[in-house]
Coordinates of C-alpha atoms in Angstrom, one line a residue:
Chain A
M509 CA 88.6 -21.7 159.5
A510 CA 85.1 -20.3 159.7
T511 CA 83.5 -18.5 156.9
P512 CA 85.1 -15.0 156.4
M513 CA 82.8 -12.1 157.1
V514 CA 84.2 -10.5 154.1
L515 CA 86.1 -12.0 151.2
A516 CA 87.2 -10.1 148.3
E517 CA 89.1 -11.7 145.5
S518 CA 90.5 -9.6 142.7
V519 CA 87.8 -7.1 142.9
H520 CA 87.7 -4.5 140.1
K521 CA 85.4 -1.4 140.1
C522 CA 85.3 1.4 137.2
Y523 CA 83.6 4.6 137.1
G524 CA 83.4 5.3 133.4
R525 CA 86.9 4.9 132.2
L526 CA 88.4 5.4 135.6
E527 CA 89.4 2.3 137.3
V528 CA 89.1 2.9 141.0
L529 CA 89.6 -0.6 142.4
R530 CA 92.2 -2.6 140.5
G531 CA 92.3 -5.9 142.0
I532 CA 91.5 -6.0 145.7
D533 CA 92.0 -9.1 147.7
L534 CA 91.0 -9.0 151.2
T535 CA 89.7 -11.3 154.0
V536 CA 88.1 -10.2 157.1
A537 CA 87.3 -12.7 159.7
P538 CA 84.2 -12.5 162.1
R539 CA 84.9 -10.2 165.3
E540 CA 88.0 -9.0 163.5
V541 CA 88.6 -5.2 163.2
T542 CA 90.3 -4.1 159.9
C543 CA 91.5 -0.7 159.4
I544 CA 92.1 0.7 155.9
V545 CA 94.4 3.8 155.5
G546 CA 95.8 5.5 152.4
P547 CA 95.6 8.8 150.4
S548 CA 92.5 10.3 149.2
G549 CA 91.5 8.8 145.8
S550 CA 93.1 5.4 146.8
G551 CA 89.7 3.8 146.6
K552 CA 89.1 3.0 150.3
S553 CA 85.5 4.4 150.4
T554 CA 84.7 2.8 147.1
L555 CA 85.7 -0.5 148.6
L556 CA 83.3 0.0 151.7
R557 CA 80.6 0.9 149.2
C558 CA 81.0 -2.0 147.1
I559 CA 80.8 -4.2 150.2
N560 CA 77.6 -2.6 151.3
H561 CA 76.0 -3.0 147.8
L562 CA 75.9 0.8 147.3
E563 CA 78.1 0.1 144.1
K564 CA 78.4 -3.1 141.8
I565 CA 81.6 -4.5 141.2
D566 CA 82.9 -4.9 137.8
A567 CA 85.1 -8.0 138.2
G568 CA 86.2 -10.5 140.7
R569 CA 84.3 -11.8 143.5
L570 CA 83.2 -10.1 146.6
S571 CA 81.1 -12.0 149.4
V572 CA 79.7 -11.0 152.8
D573 CA 79.2 -13.9 155.1
G574 CA 79.5 -16.3 152.3
E575 CA 77.1 -14.7 149.9
L576 CA 78.1 -12.9 146.8
V577 CA 77.5 -9.1 146.9
G578 CA 75.1 -7.8 144.3
Y579 CA 75.0 -11.0 142.5
Q580 CA 73.8 -14.5 142.8
Q581 CA 75.2 -17.7 141.5
R582 CA 73.0 -20.5 140.3
G583 CA 74.7 -23.4 138.5
D584 CA 77.5 -21.6 136.6
K585 CA 75.5 -18.5 135.7
I586 CA 75.8 -15.1 137.6
Y587 CA 72.5 -13.2 138.2
E588 CA 72.1 -9.6 139.2
L589 CA 70.2 -9.4 142.6
P590 CA 66.9 -7.8 142.3
D591 CA 66.4 -4.5 144.4
R592 CA 64.5 -6.3 147.3
E593 CA 67.3 -8.8 147.9
V594 CA 69.8 -6.1 147.9
C595 CA 67.9 -4.2 150.3
R596 CA 67.7 -7.2 152.6
K597 CA 71.4 -7.6 152.5
R598 CA 72.1 -4.0 153.2
A599 CA 69.9 -4.2 156.4
E600 CA 72.5 -6.8 157.8
I601 CA 75.5 -4.3 157.4
G602 CA 75.6 -1.2 159.3
M603 CA 77.4 1.9 157.9
V604 CA 78.6 5.1 159.3
F605 CA 79.4 8.1 157.1
Q606 CA 81.9 10.8 157.1
R607 CA 79.2 13.4 157.0
F608 CA 77.0 11.6 159.4
N609 CA 74.0 11.9 157.1
L610 CA 71.3 11.8 160.0
F611 CA 67.8 12.5 159.0
P612 CA 67.5 16.2 159.9
H613 CA 63.6 16.2 160.0
M614 CA 63.6 13.4 162.6
T615 CA 64.7 13.6 166.3
A616 CA 67.8 11.4 167.5
L617 CA 65.4 8.7 168.7
E618 CA 63.3 8.9 165.6
N619 CA 66.2 8.6 163.4
I620 CA 67.4 5.3 165.2
M621 CA 63.8 3.8 165.2
E622 CA 63.0 4.5 161.4
A623 CA 64.9 1.4 160.0
P624 CA 63.9 -1.2 162.5
M625 CA 60.4 -0.2 162.4
R626 CA 60.0 0.3 158.6
V627 CA 62.5 -2.1 157.3
K628 CA 62.2 -5.0 159.6
G629 CA 58.8 -4.4 160.8
E630 CA 59.5 -4.6 164.6
P631 CA 57.0 -3.3 167.1
P632 CA 57.5 0.1 168.2
K633 CA 57.6 -0.5 171.8
A634 CA 60.7 -2.8 171.5
V635 CA 62.4 -0.6 169.0
E636 CA 61.9 2.5 171.3
E637 CA 63.6 0.6 174.3
R638 CA 66.4 -0.6 172.2
G639 CA 66.8 2.9 170.6
R640 CA 66.9 4.6 174.3
S641 CA 69.5 2.0 175.4
L642 CA 71.6 2.4 172.4
L643 CA 71.5 6.3 172.9
D644 CA 72.6 5.6 176.4
R645 CA 75.4 3.4 175.3
V646 CA 76.9 6.0 173.0
G647 CA 76.6 8.6 176.1
L648 CA 73.5 10.7 174.6
A649 CA 70.9 9.4 176.7
D650 CA 69.7 13.1 177.4
K651 CA 69.4 13.8 173.5
V652 CA 66.6 11.4 172.8
D653 CA 64.2 14.2 171.6
V654 CA 66.7 16.5 170.0
Y655 CA 67.0 17.4 166.3
P656 CA 70.4 16.6 164.7
N657 CA 71.1 20.2 164.1
Q658 CA 71.2 20.8 167.7
L659 CA 73.9 18.5 168.2
S660 CA 77.7 18.9 167.9
G661 CA 79.3 16.8 165.1
G662 CA 80.6 14.2 167.6
Q663 CA 77.2 13.7 169.0
Q664 CA 75.7 13.5 165.5
Q665 CA 78.3 10.8 164.6
R666 CA 77.4 8.9 167.8
V667 CA 73.9 9.1 167.1
A668 CA 74.7 7.7 163.5
I669 CA 76.4 4.9 165.0
A670 CA 73.5 4.0 167.3
R671 CA 71.3 4.4 164.3
A672 CA 73.3 1.7 162.4
L673 CA 73.5 -0.7 165.6
A674 CA 69.8 -0.6 166.0
M675 CA 69.4 -2.8 162.9
Q676 CA 71.7 -5.4 164.9
P677 CA 74.0 -5.8 161.9
K678 CA 76.7 -8.5 161.6
L679 CA 79.2 -6.1 160.0
M680 CA 79.8 -2.4 160.6
L681 CA 81.7 -0.2 158.0
F682 CA 82.9 3.2 159.0
D683 CA 83.8 5.7 156.2
E684 CA 86.2 8.1 157.8
P685 CA 83.9 8.6 160.9
T686 CA 86.1 11.2 162.5
S687 CA 87.4 13.2 159.4
A688 CA 84.7 15.8 159.6
L689 CA 84.9 16.5 163.4
D690 CA 86.6 19.0 165.5
P691 CA 89.7 17.6 167.1
E692 CA 88.3 17.7 170.6
L693 CA 85.2 15.7 169.5
V694 CA 87.1 12.8 167.9
G695 CA 87.7 10.9 171.3
D696 CA 84.2 10.5 172.2
V697 CA 83.4 8.8 168.8
L698 CA 86.6 6.7 168.9
D699 CA 85.7 5.6 172.6
V700 CA 82.3 4.3 171.3
M701 CA 84.1 2.4 168.3
R702 CA 86.6 0.9 170.8
G703 CA 83.8 -0.3 172.9
L704 CA 81.9 -2.0 169.9
A705 CA 85.3 -3.7 169.0
Q706 CA 85.7 -5.0 172.5
D707 CA 82.1 -6.4 172.3
G708 CA 83.2 -8.5 169.2
M709 CA 81.7 -6.6 166.4
T710 CA 83.2 -7.2 163.0
M711 CA 84.4 -3.8 161.8
I712 CA 85.9 -2.3 158.6
V713 CA 87.2 1.2 159.6
V714 CA 88.5 3.7 156.9
T715 CA 90.4 6.1 158.9
H716 CA 93.2 8.5 159.4
E717 CA 93.6 7.9 163.2
M718 CA 96.8 5.9 163.2
G719 CA 96.5 5.5 167.1
F720 CA 93.0 3.9 166.9
A721 CA 94.4 1.7 164.1
R722 CA 97.3 0.5 166.3
E723 CA 95.4 0.1 169.5
V724 CA 92.0 -1.5 168.4
G725 CA 92.8 -2.8 164.9
D726 CA 93.6 -6.5 164.3
S727 CA 94.8 -5.8 160.9
L728 CA 95.9 -2.7 159.0
V729 CA 95.5 -2.2 155.2
F730 CA 97.2 0.4 153.4
M731 CA 95.7 1.1 149.9
D732 CA 97.1 3.3 147.1
G733 CA 95.9 3.7 143.5
G734 CA 93.1 1.1 143.8
V735 CA 95.3 -1.7 145.2
I736 CA 96.2 -3.0 148.4
V737 CA 99.9 -2.2 148.7
E738 CA 100.5 -3.7 152.1
S739 CA 98.6 -5.3 155.0
G740 CA 99.4 -7.1 158.3
H741 CA 99.2 -6.4 161.9
P742 CA 98.8 -2.8 162.7
R743 CA 101.9 -2.5 164.8
E744 CA 104.3 -4.4 162.4
V745 CA 102.9 -2.3 159.4
I746 CA 103.4 0.9 161.3
A747 CA 106.7 0.2 162.9
N748 CA 108.2 -1.7 160.1
P749 CA 106.5 -0.6 156.6
Q750 CA 108.0 -2.8 153.8
H751 CA 107.0 -0.6 150.6
E752 CA 108.3 2.7 150.0
R753 CA 104.8 4.1 149.5
T754 CA 103.7 2.9 152.8
K755 CA 106.7 4.5 154.3
S756 CA 106.0 8.0 152.7
F757 CA 102.4 7.8 153.6
L758 CA 103.0 6.9 157.3
S759 CA 105.8 9.5 157.5
K760 CA 103.1 12.2 156.7
V761 CA 100.3 11.0 159.1
L762 CA 102.3 9.8 162.1
Chain B
M261 CA 67.3 21.6 175.9
S262 CA 64.9 23.6 178.0
T263 CA 67.3 26.6 178.3
G264 CA 65.9 29.9 177.6
P265 CA 67.2 33.1 176.3
G266 CA 70.5 34.0 177.8
A267 CA 71.8 30.7 178.1
I268 CA 74.7 30.9 175.8
S269 CA 77.0 32.1 178.4
D270 CA 78.9 29.5 180.4
P271 CA 77.2 28.9 183.8
A272 CA 80.6 29.2 185.6
F273 CA 80.6 32.9 184.6
P274 CA 77.4 34.5 185.3
A275 CA 76.8 37.0 182.5
S276 CA 75.4 39.6 184.8
S277 CA 78.6 39.9 186.6
R278 CA 80.7 40.6 183.5
R279 CA 78.4 42.1 181.1
P280 CA 78.6 46.0 180.9
D281 CA 75.2 48.0 180.5
A282 CA 73.8 48.2 177.2
I283 CA 75.1 51.4 175.2
K284 CA 72.6 54.3 175.5
A285 CA 73.4 56.4 172.4
I286 CA 71.5 59.2 170.8
P287 CA 70.3 57.8 167.3
V288 CA 71.2 59.4 164.1
R289 CA 68.6 61.5 162.7
H290 CA 67.6 60.7 159.1
P291 CA 65.5 63.7 157.8
W292 CA 65.4 62.5 154.4
R293 CA 63.5 59.3 155.3
W294 CA 60.8 61.5 156.6
V295 CA 60.7 63.5 153.5
A296 CA 60.5 60.4 151.4
A297 CA 57.8 59.0 153.5
V298 CA 55.6 62.0 153.3
V299 CA 56.1 62.3 149.5
V300 CA 55.2 58.7 149.1
L301 CA 52.2 58.8 151.1
A302 CA 50.8 62.0 149.6
F303 CA 51.1 60.6 146.2
A304 CA 49.4 57.2 147.2
A305 CA 46.7 59.2 149.0
A306 CA 46.1 61.2 145.7
V307 CA 45.9 58.1 143.6
I308 CA 43.6 56.3 145.9
Y309 CA 41.4 59.4 146.3
T310 CA 41.0 59.9 142.8
F311 CA 39.7 56.6 142.1
A312 CA 37.7 56.2 145.5
A313 CA 36.0 59.6 144.8
A314 CA 35.5 59.0 141.0
P315 CA 32.1 60.7 140.2
G316 CA 30.6 57.6 138.5
L317 CA 31.5 55.1 141.2
Q318 CA 28.6 54.0 143.3
W319 CA 30.0 52.5 146.5
S320 CA 26.6 51.7 147.6
V321 CA 26.3 49.3 144.8
V322 CA 29.6 47.7 145.9
G323 CA 28.1 47.2 149.4
T324 CA 24.8 45.7 148.2
F325 CA 26.5 43.2 146.0
L326 CA 29.3 42.1 148.4
F327 CA 27.5 39.7 150.2
Y328 CA 24.8 39.0 147.5
P329 CA 23.9 35.3 147.6
E330 CA 24.9 34.8 144.0
I331 CA 28.3 36.3 144.6
L332 CA 28.8 34.2 147.6
R333 CA 27.9 31.1 145.7
G334 CA 30.4 32.2 143.0
V335 CA 33.1 32.6 145.8
L336 CA 32.4 29.0 147.0
V337 CA 32.6 27.7 143.3
T338 CA 35.9 29.5 143.0
L339 CA 37.2 27.8 146.1
E340 CA 35.9 24.4 145.0
L341 CA 37.8 24.9 141.6
T342 CA 40.9 26.1 143.1
A343 CA 41.1 23.2 145.8
I344 CA 40.2 20.3 143.4
A345 CA 42.5 21.7 140.6
M346 CA 45.4 22.1 142.9
L347 CA 44.7 18.5 144.5
I348 CA 45.1 17.1 140.9
G349 CA 47.9 19.3 140.3
V350 CA 49.8 18.2 143.3
V351 CA 49.1 14.5 143.1
L352 CA 49.8 14.1 139.4
G353 CA 52.8 16.5 139.8
V354 CA 54.5 14.3 142.4
I355 CA 53.8 11.3 140.0
L356 CA 55.3 13.2 137.0
A357 CA 58.3 14.4 139.0
V358 CA 59.2 10.9 140.0
M359 CA 58.6 9.7 136.6
R360 CA 60.9 12.2 135.4
L361 CA 63.7 11.1 137.6
S362 CA 63.1 7.5 136.8
A363 CA 65.9 5.4 135.4
N364 CA 63.5 4.0 132.8
P365 CA 64.0 6.3 129.6
V366 CA 60.4 5.8 128.3
V367 CA 58.9 6.8 131.6
S368 CA 60.8 9.8 132.0
S369 CA 60.4 10.9 128.4
V370 CA 56.6 10.5 128.8
S371 CA 56.7 12.8 131.8
W372 CA 59.1 15.3 129.8
F373 CA 56.4 15.4 126.9
Y374 CA 53.6 15.8 129.3
I375 CA 55.3 18.9 130.8
W376 CA 56.4 20.3 127.3
F377 CA 52.8 20.0 126.0
F378 CA 50.6 21.3 128.9
R379 CA 53.2 24.2 130.0
G380 CA 53.5 25.2 126.3
T381 CA 49.8 25.8 125.6
P382 CA 47.5 28.4 127.3
V383 CA 45.4 27.3 130.1
L384 CA 42.4 29.2 128.5
V385 CA 42.9 27.0 125.5
Q386 CA 43.0 23.8 127.5
I387 CA 39.8 24.7 129.3
F388 CA 38.2 25.5 126.0
F389 CA 39.4 22.3 124.5
W390 CA 37.9 20.0 127.3
F391 CA 34.6 22.2 127.3
E392 CA 34.3 21.5 123.6
I393 CA 35.5 17.9 123.4
G394 CA 32.0 16.5 122.9
S395 CA 32.1 17.9 119.4
I396 CA 35.1 15.6 118.3
L397 CA 34.3 12.8 120.7
P398 CA 30.4 12.6 121.1
Y399 CA 30.3 9.3 123.1
I400 CA 32.7 7.7 125.8
H401 CA 32.8 4.0 126.0
I402 CA 34.1 2.5 129.4
G403 CA 34.4 -1.0 129.2
I404 CA 36.4 -3.8 130.8
P405 CA 38.5 -5.6 128.1
F406 CA 37.5 -9.1 127.0
T407 CA 34.3 -8.9 128.7
S408 CA 30.8 -7.6 127.5
L409 CA 30.7 -5.3 130.5
M410 CA 30.6 -1.8 128.7
W411 CA 29.1 1.6 129.6
I412 CA 28.3 4.1 127.1
G413 CA 27.5 7.8 127.7
T414 CA 27.4 11.0 125.7
T415 CA 30.5 13.2 126.5
N416 CA 28.4 16.3 127.3
Q417 CA 26.8 14.2 130.0
I418 CA 30.2 13.3 131.5
V419 CA 32.3 16.4 130.8
T420 CA 30.1 18.9 132.6
P421 CA 31.5 22.8 132.4
F422 CA 32.9 22.2 136.1
L423 CA 34.7 19.1 135.0
A424 CA 36.2 20.8 131.9
A425 CA 37.4 23.7 134.0
I426 CA 38.8 21.2 136.5
L427 CA 40.6 19.2 133.9
G428 CA 41.9 22.3 132.0
L429 CA 43.3 23.7 135.3
G430 CA 44.4 20.7 137.1
L431 CA 46.2 19.0 134.1
N432 CA 47.9 22.3 133.3
E433 CA 48.9 22.8 136.9
A434 CA 50.3 19.2 137.2
A435 CA 52.9 20.1 134.6
Y436 CA 54.2 23.3 136.9
M437 CA 53.9 21.4 140.0
S438 CA 55.9 18.4 138.7
E439 CA 58.9 20.9 138.0
I440 CA 58.5 22.3 141.6
V441 CA 58.6 18.8 143.1
R442 CA 61.5 17.7 141.1
A443 CA 63.4 20.8 142.2
G444 CA 62.6 19.9 145.8
I445 CA 63.7 16.2 145.3
I446 CA 66.9 17.2 143.8
S447 CA 67.7 19.7 146.5
V448 CA 67.9 17.0 149.2
D449 CA 71.4 15.9 149.8
T450 CA 72.4 12.5 148.1
G451 CA 74.0 11.5 151.4
Q452 CA 70.4 11.2 152.8
T453 CA 69.4 8.6 150.2
E454 CA 72.6 6.6 150.7
A455 CA 72.3 6.6 154.4
A456 CA 68.6 5.3 154.2
Q457 CA 69.6 2.7 151.5
A458 CA 72.5 1.6 153.9
L459 CA 69.9 0.9 156.4
G460 CA 68.1 -1.4 154.0
M461 CA 65.2 0.9 153.1
T462 CA 63.7 0.3 149.7
R463 CA 63.5 2.9 146.9
V464 CA 59.9 3.6 147.6
L465 CA 60.6 3.9 151.6
V466 CA 63.4 6.3 150.9
M467 CA 61.4 8.5 148.8
R468 CA 58.3 8.6 151.1
R469 CA 60.0 8.7 154.4
I470 CA 63.3 10.5 153.8
V471 CA 63.6 12.5 150.7
L472 CA 59.9 13.8 150.1
P473 CA 59.6 15.2 153.8
Q474 CA 62.7 17.1 153.4
A475 CA 61.8 18.3 149.9
M476 CA 58.8 19.8 151.2
R477 CA 60.6 22.7 152.7
V478 CA 61.7 23.6 149.1
I479 CA 58.3 22.5 147.8
I480 CA 56.0 24.6 150.0
P481 CA 56.7 28.1 149.1
P482 CA 56.2 27.9 145.5
T483 CA 53.3 25.7 145.8
G484 CA 51.7 28.3 148.0
N485 CA 52.4 30.9 145.1
E486 CA 50.9 28.4 142.7
T487 CA 47.7 28.1 144.9
I488 CA 47.2 31.9 144.9
S489 CA 47.8 31.9 141.3
M490 CA 45.3 29.2 140.8
L491 CA 42.8 31.1 142.8
K492 CA 42.8 33.9 140.2
T493 CA 43.5 31.7 137.2
S494 CA 40.3 29.8 138.1
S495 CA 38.4 32.7 136.9
L496 CA 39.3 31.5 133.1
A497 CA 36.8 28.8 133.9
Y498 CA 34.1 31.5 132.8
I499 CA 34.9 30.5 129.2
A500 CA 33.4 27.2 130.2
T501 CA 30.3 28.8 131.7
V502 CA 31.3 27.6 135.3
G503 CA 29.4 29.7 137.8
E504 CA 32.6 30.9 139.6
L505 CA 33.2 34.4 141.1
F506 CA 34.2 36.1 137.8
F507 CA 31.5 34.7 135.7
I508 CA 28.8 35.5 138.3
Q509 CA 29.9 39.2 138.7
K510 CA 30.0 39.4 134.9
E511 CA 26.5 38.1 134.5
I512 CA 25.3 40.6 137.2
S513 CA 26.9 43.6 135.6
N514 CA 25.7 42.5 131.9
F515 CA 22.4 43.0 133.5
N516 CA 22.7 46.2 135.5
Y517 CA 25.7 47.8 133.8
D518 CA 27.6 48.5 137.1
I519 CA 30.8 47.1 135.5
I520 CA 33.4 48.6 137.8
E521 CA 31.3 48.2 141.0
L522 CA 31.0 44.4 140.5
A523 CA 34.6 44.1 139.4
I524 CA 35.6 45.6 142.8
V525 CA 33.2 43.3 144.6
A526 CA 35.1 40.3 142.8
S527 CA 38.6 42.0 143.6
I528 CA 37.6 42.3 147.4
W529 CA 36.7 38.6 147.4
Y530 CA 39.9 37.4 145.6
L531 CA 42.0 39.7 147.8
A532 CA 40.3 38.2 150.8
M533 CA 40.9 34.6 149.8
T534 CA 44.5 35.1 148.8
S535 CA 45.3 37.0 152.1
V536 CA 44.0 33.7 154.1
L537 CA 46.1 31.6 151.8
T538 CA 49.1 33.7 152.5
F539 CA 48.5 33.4 156.3
G540 CA 48.1 29.5 155.9
Q541 CA 51.1 29.1 153.9
Y542 CA 53.2 30.9 156.6
Y543 CA 52.2 28.3 159.2
L544 CA 52.7 25.3 156.9
E545 CA 56.3 26.4 156.3
R546 CA 56.9 26.9 160.0
Y547 CA 55.8 23.2 160.4
F548 CA 58.2 21.8 157.9
A549 CA 61.0 23.9 159.0
R550 CA 61.2 21.7 162.2
G551 CA 64.6 20.4 162.3
A552 CA 66.0 22.5 159.7
S553 CA 66.5 25.7 161.5
R554 CA 67.4 26.1 165.1
Q555 CA 65.2 29.1 165.7
L556 CA 61.8 29.2 164.1
P557 CA 60.9 32.7 163.0
P558 CA 58.1 34.3 165.2
T559 CA 54.6 34.0 163.9
P560 CA 52.9 37.2 162.7
L561 CA 50.9 37.3 166.0
Q562 CA 54.1 36.8 168.0
R563 CA 55.8 39.7 166.1
F564 CA 52.7 41.9 166.6
R565 CA 52.6 41.1 170.4
R566 CA 56.4 41.8 170.5
L567 CA 56.0 45.1 168.8
L568 CA 53.3 46.1 171.3
F569 CA 54.9 45.1 174.5
H570 CA 58.6 45.1 173.8
A571 CA 59.0 48.2 171.5
H572 CA 61.4 49.9 173.8
D573 CA 63.0 46.9 175.1
P574 CA 66.4 46.6 173.1
V575 CA 66.7 42.9 174.2
A576 CA 63.5 42.0 172.8
M577 CA 63.6 43.9 169.8
G578 CA 67.1 44.5 168.7
P579 CA 70.1 42.5 167.5
F580 CA 71.3 42.0 171.1
E581 CA 68.9 39.1 171.5
P582 CA 70.7 35.9 172.2
P583 CA 69.4 33.0 170.0
P584 CA 67.3 31.1 172.2
V585 CA 67.6 27.3 171.7
Y586 CA 64.4 26.2 170.1
A587 CA 62.8 23.3 171.8
P588 CA 60.6 21.2 169.5
H589 CA 56.9 21.4 169.7
E590 CA 57.2 24.1 172.3
E591 CA 56.1 27.7 171.8
R592 CA 59.0 30.1 171.9
R593 CA 58.6 32.2 175.1
L594 CA 58.7 35.9 174.4

């Protein structure tokens, strides 16, 4: 089997005395779409943030594409990664947020071009071309010079996806990408994500969209209280949940 | 987004065919507003007349000295003092603010201590301190460690009155500016930092490209305020015998005893300078509001034109105006 894109072994994370992740084991293979569901406060977002080096884990092992997250192993000693290395690794992972977090002082195209130019130092011309084709891909070719606050939530989220893709990441993390959207705008965003999955992008999606999870997901993970309660193929988990907590959660969201 | 006013309606339903005529009602009369206006105007006129027609006041002297070369030179020095002191204040203020927010406790404590000290002592005392520093530190040694390269000068040679004033005003201003900048930085949503970090941007890059440009919207209004304040505070440099506007007018009136007349001359110049700054601040704020508000407020000139030409047009003046979509870098059409 190839190196898993994400490998978590007994991952623990505390905020002060509150233990948010209490032993997560998870394997995500390349080109696989993993959907994570669960009640709020179950640690889903924290897990994503750990994978993207936005948080440091306290115990266990977490690696992305074969490399430890936030740490470096030399011999039998573990070293903290310096900031510059952390930034380099984050640049390889795309992340999409619930609240979009577009840069409001930049146009859609400038939002997309910022990181490839400043972080990777790519030439502006090539980046602009890629930016325009990415905006076209998410269906916003006519919004190139528009500032975020003139876009609807769904349009903003699609720009945010294009912004993450512009870095040509090997892994995309979605943190409840449709939770802040009006119901009629959710479809467009999910369409873009579906297209990404079809193109073979490795994705981890924290979501409440069970339809999307069933249709696009290769595996479904149900988290509660900082642990993975149940995981498996989406159709099986949804049709035939094994645990009481999974059953009661699914009965509420379906 | 090149749609103009009136574009909020659905093109499938032309607004003109459905929208009834605007209501033409006879406005409510407000007689007491007129009474209040007359009373206030009369009182103001009386006060102004009392001073303007004061028997001892020689307006001709004001006219003579308003463009007197010495006074103009004083105006120039005041502007120099203000510009340089504000430059030091802003640059040092940004550094202190970033230090204050640093994770390093020593660095942030040093910043805290600086602000505590310079905000806690009067500027006048600080200017005087730098002016008199030669009395406790007669010589300044500047050398490169571990070499014999060394330069020695007397302090009075280096710390001229002008430099003493700059140090006093600038270092004091930095303490205030750092708090303003810090407030601006804190006001930027943490999601912005996270999104930028997730894209692989380093801390410095996040601060420079994402956080500070957005913090500017919060930073600029109080900075404009500080600049206007600095223009007037710079008059304290007279204690260090710097030939700025206040010092010059005082020198002249010491000589000819036309104290009030020269104070009026100085006041006219201070007012003129602060007015220009107020105007400049407005346009600076407009620039940094891009992307933040859908519709930029009209400039004073646009507002004036609108008042002149559209005063009786309810669509142009009143609340019926549909919010036009603001296209970036494009003048709003009237």
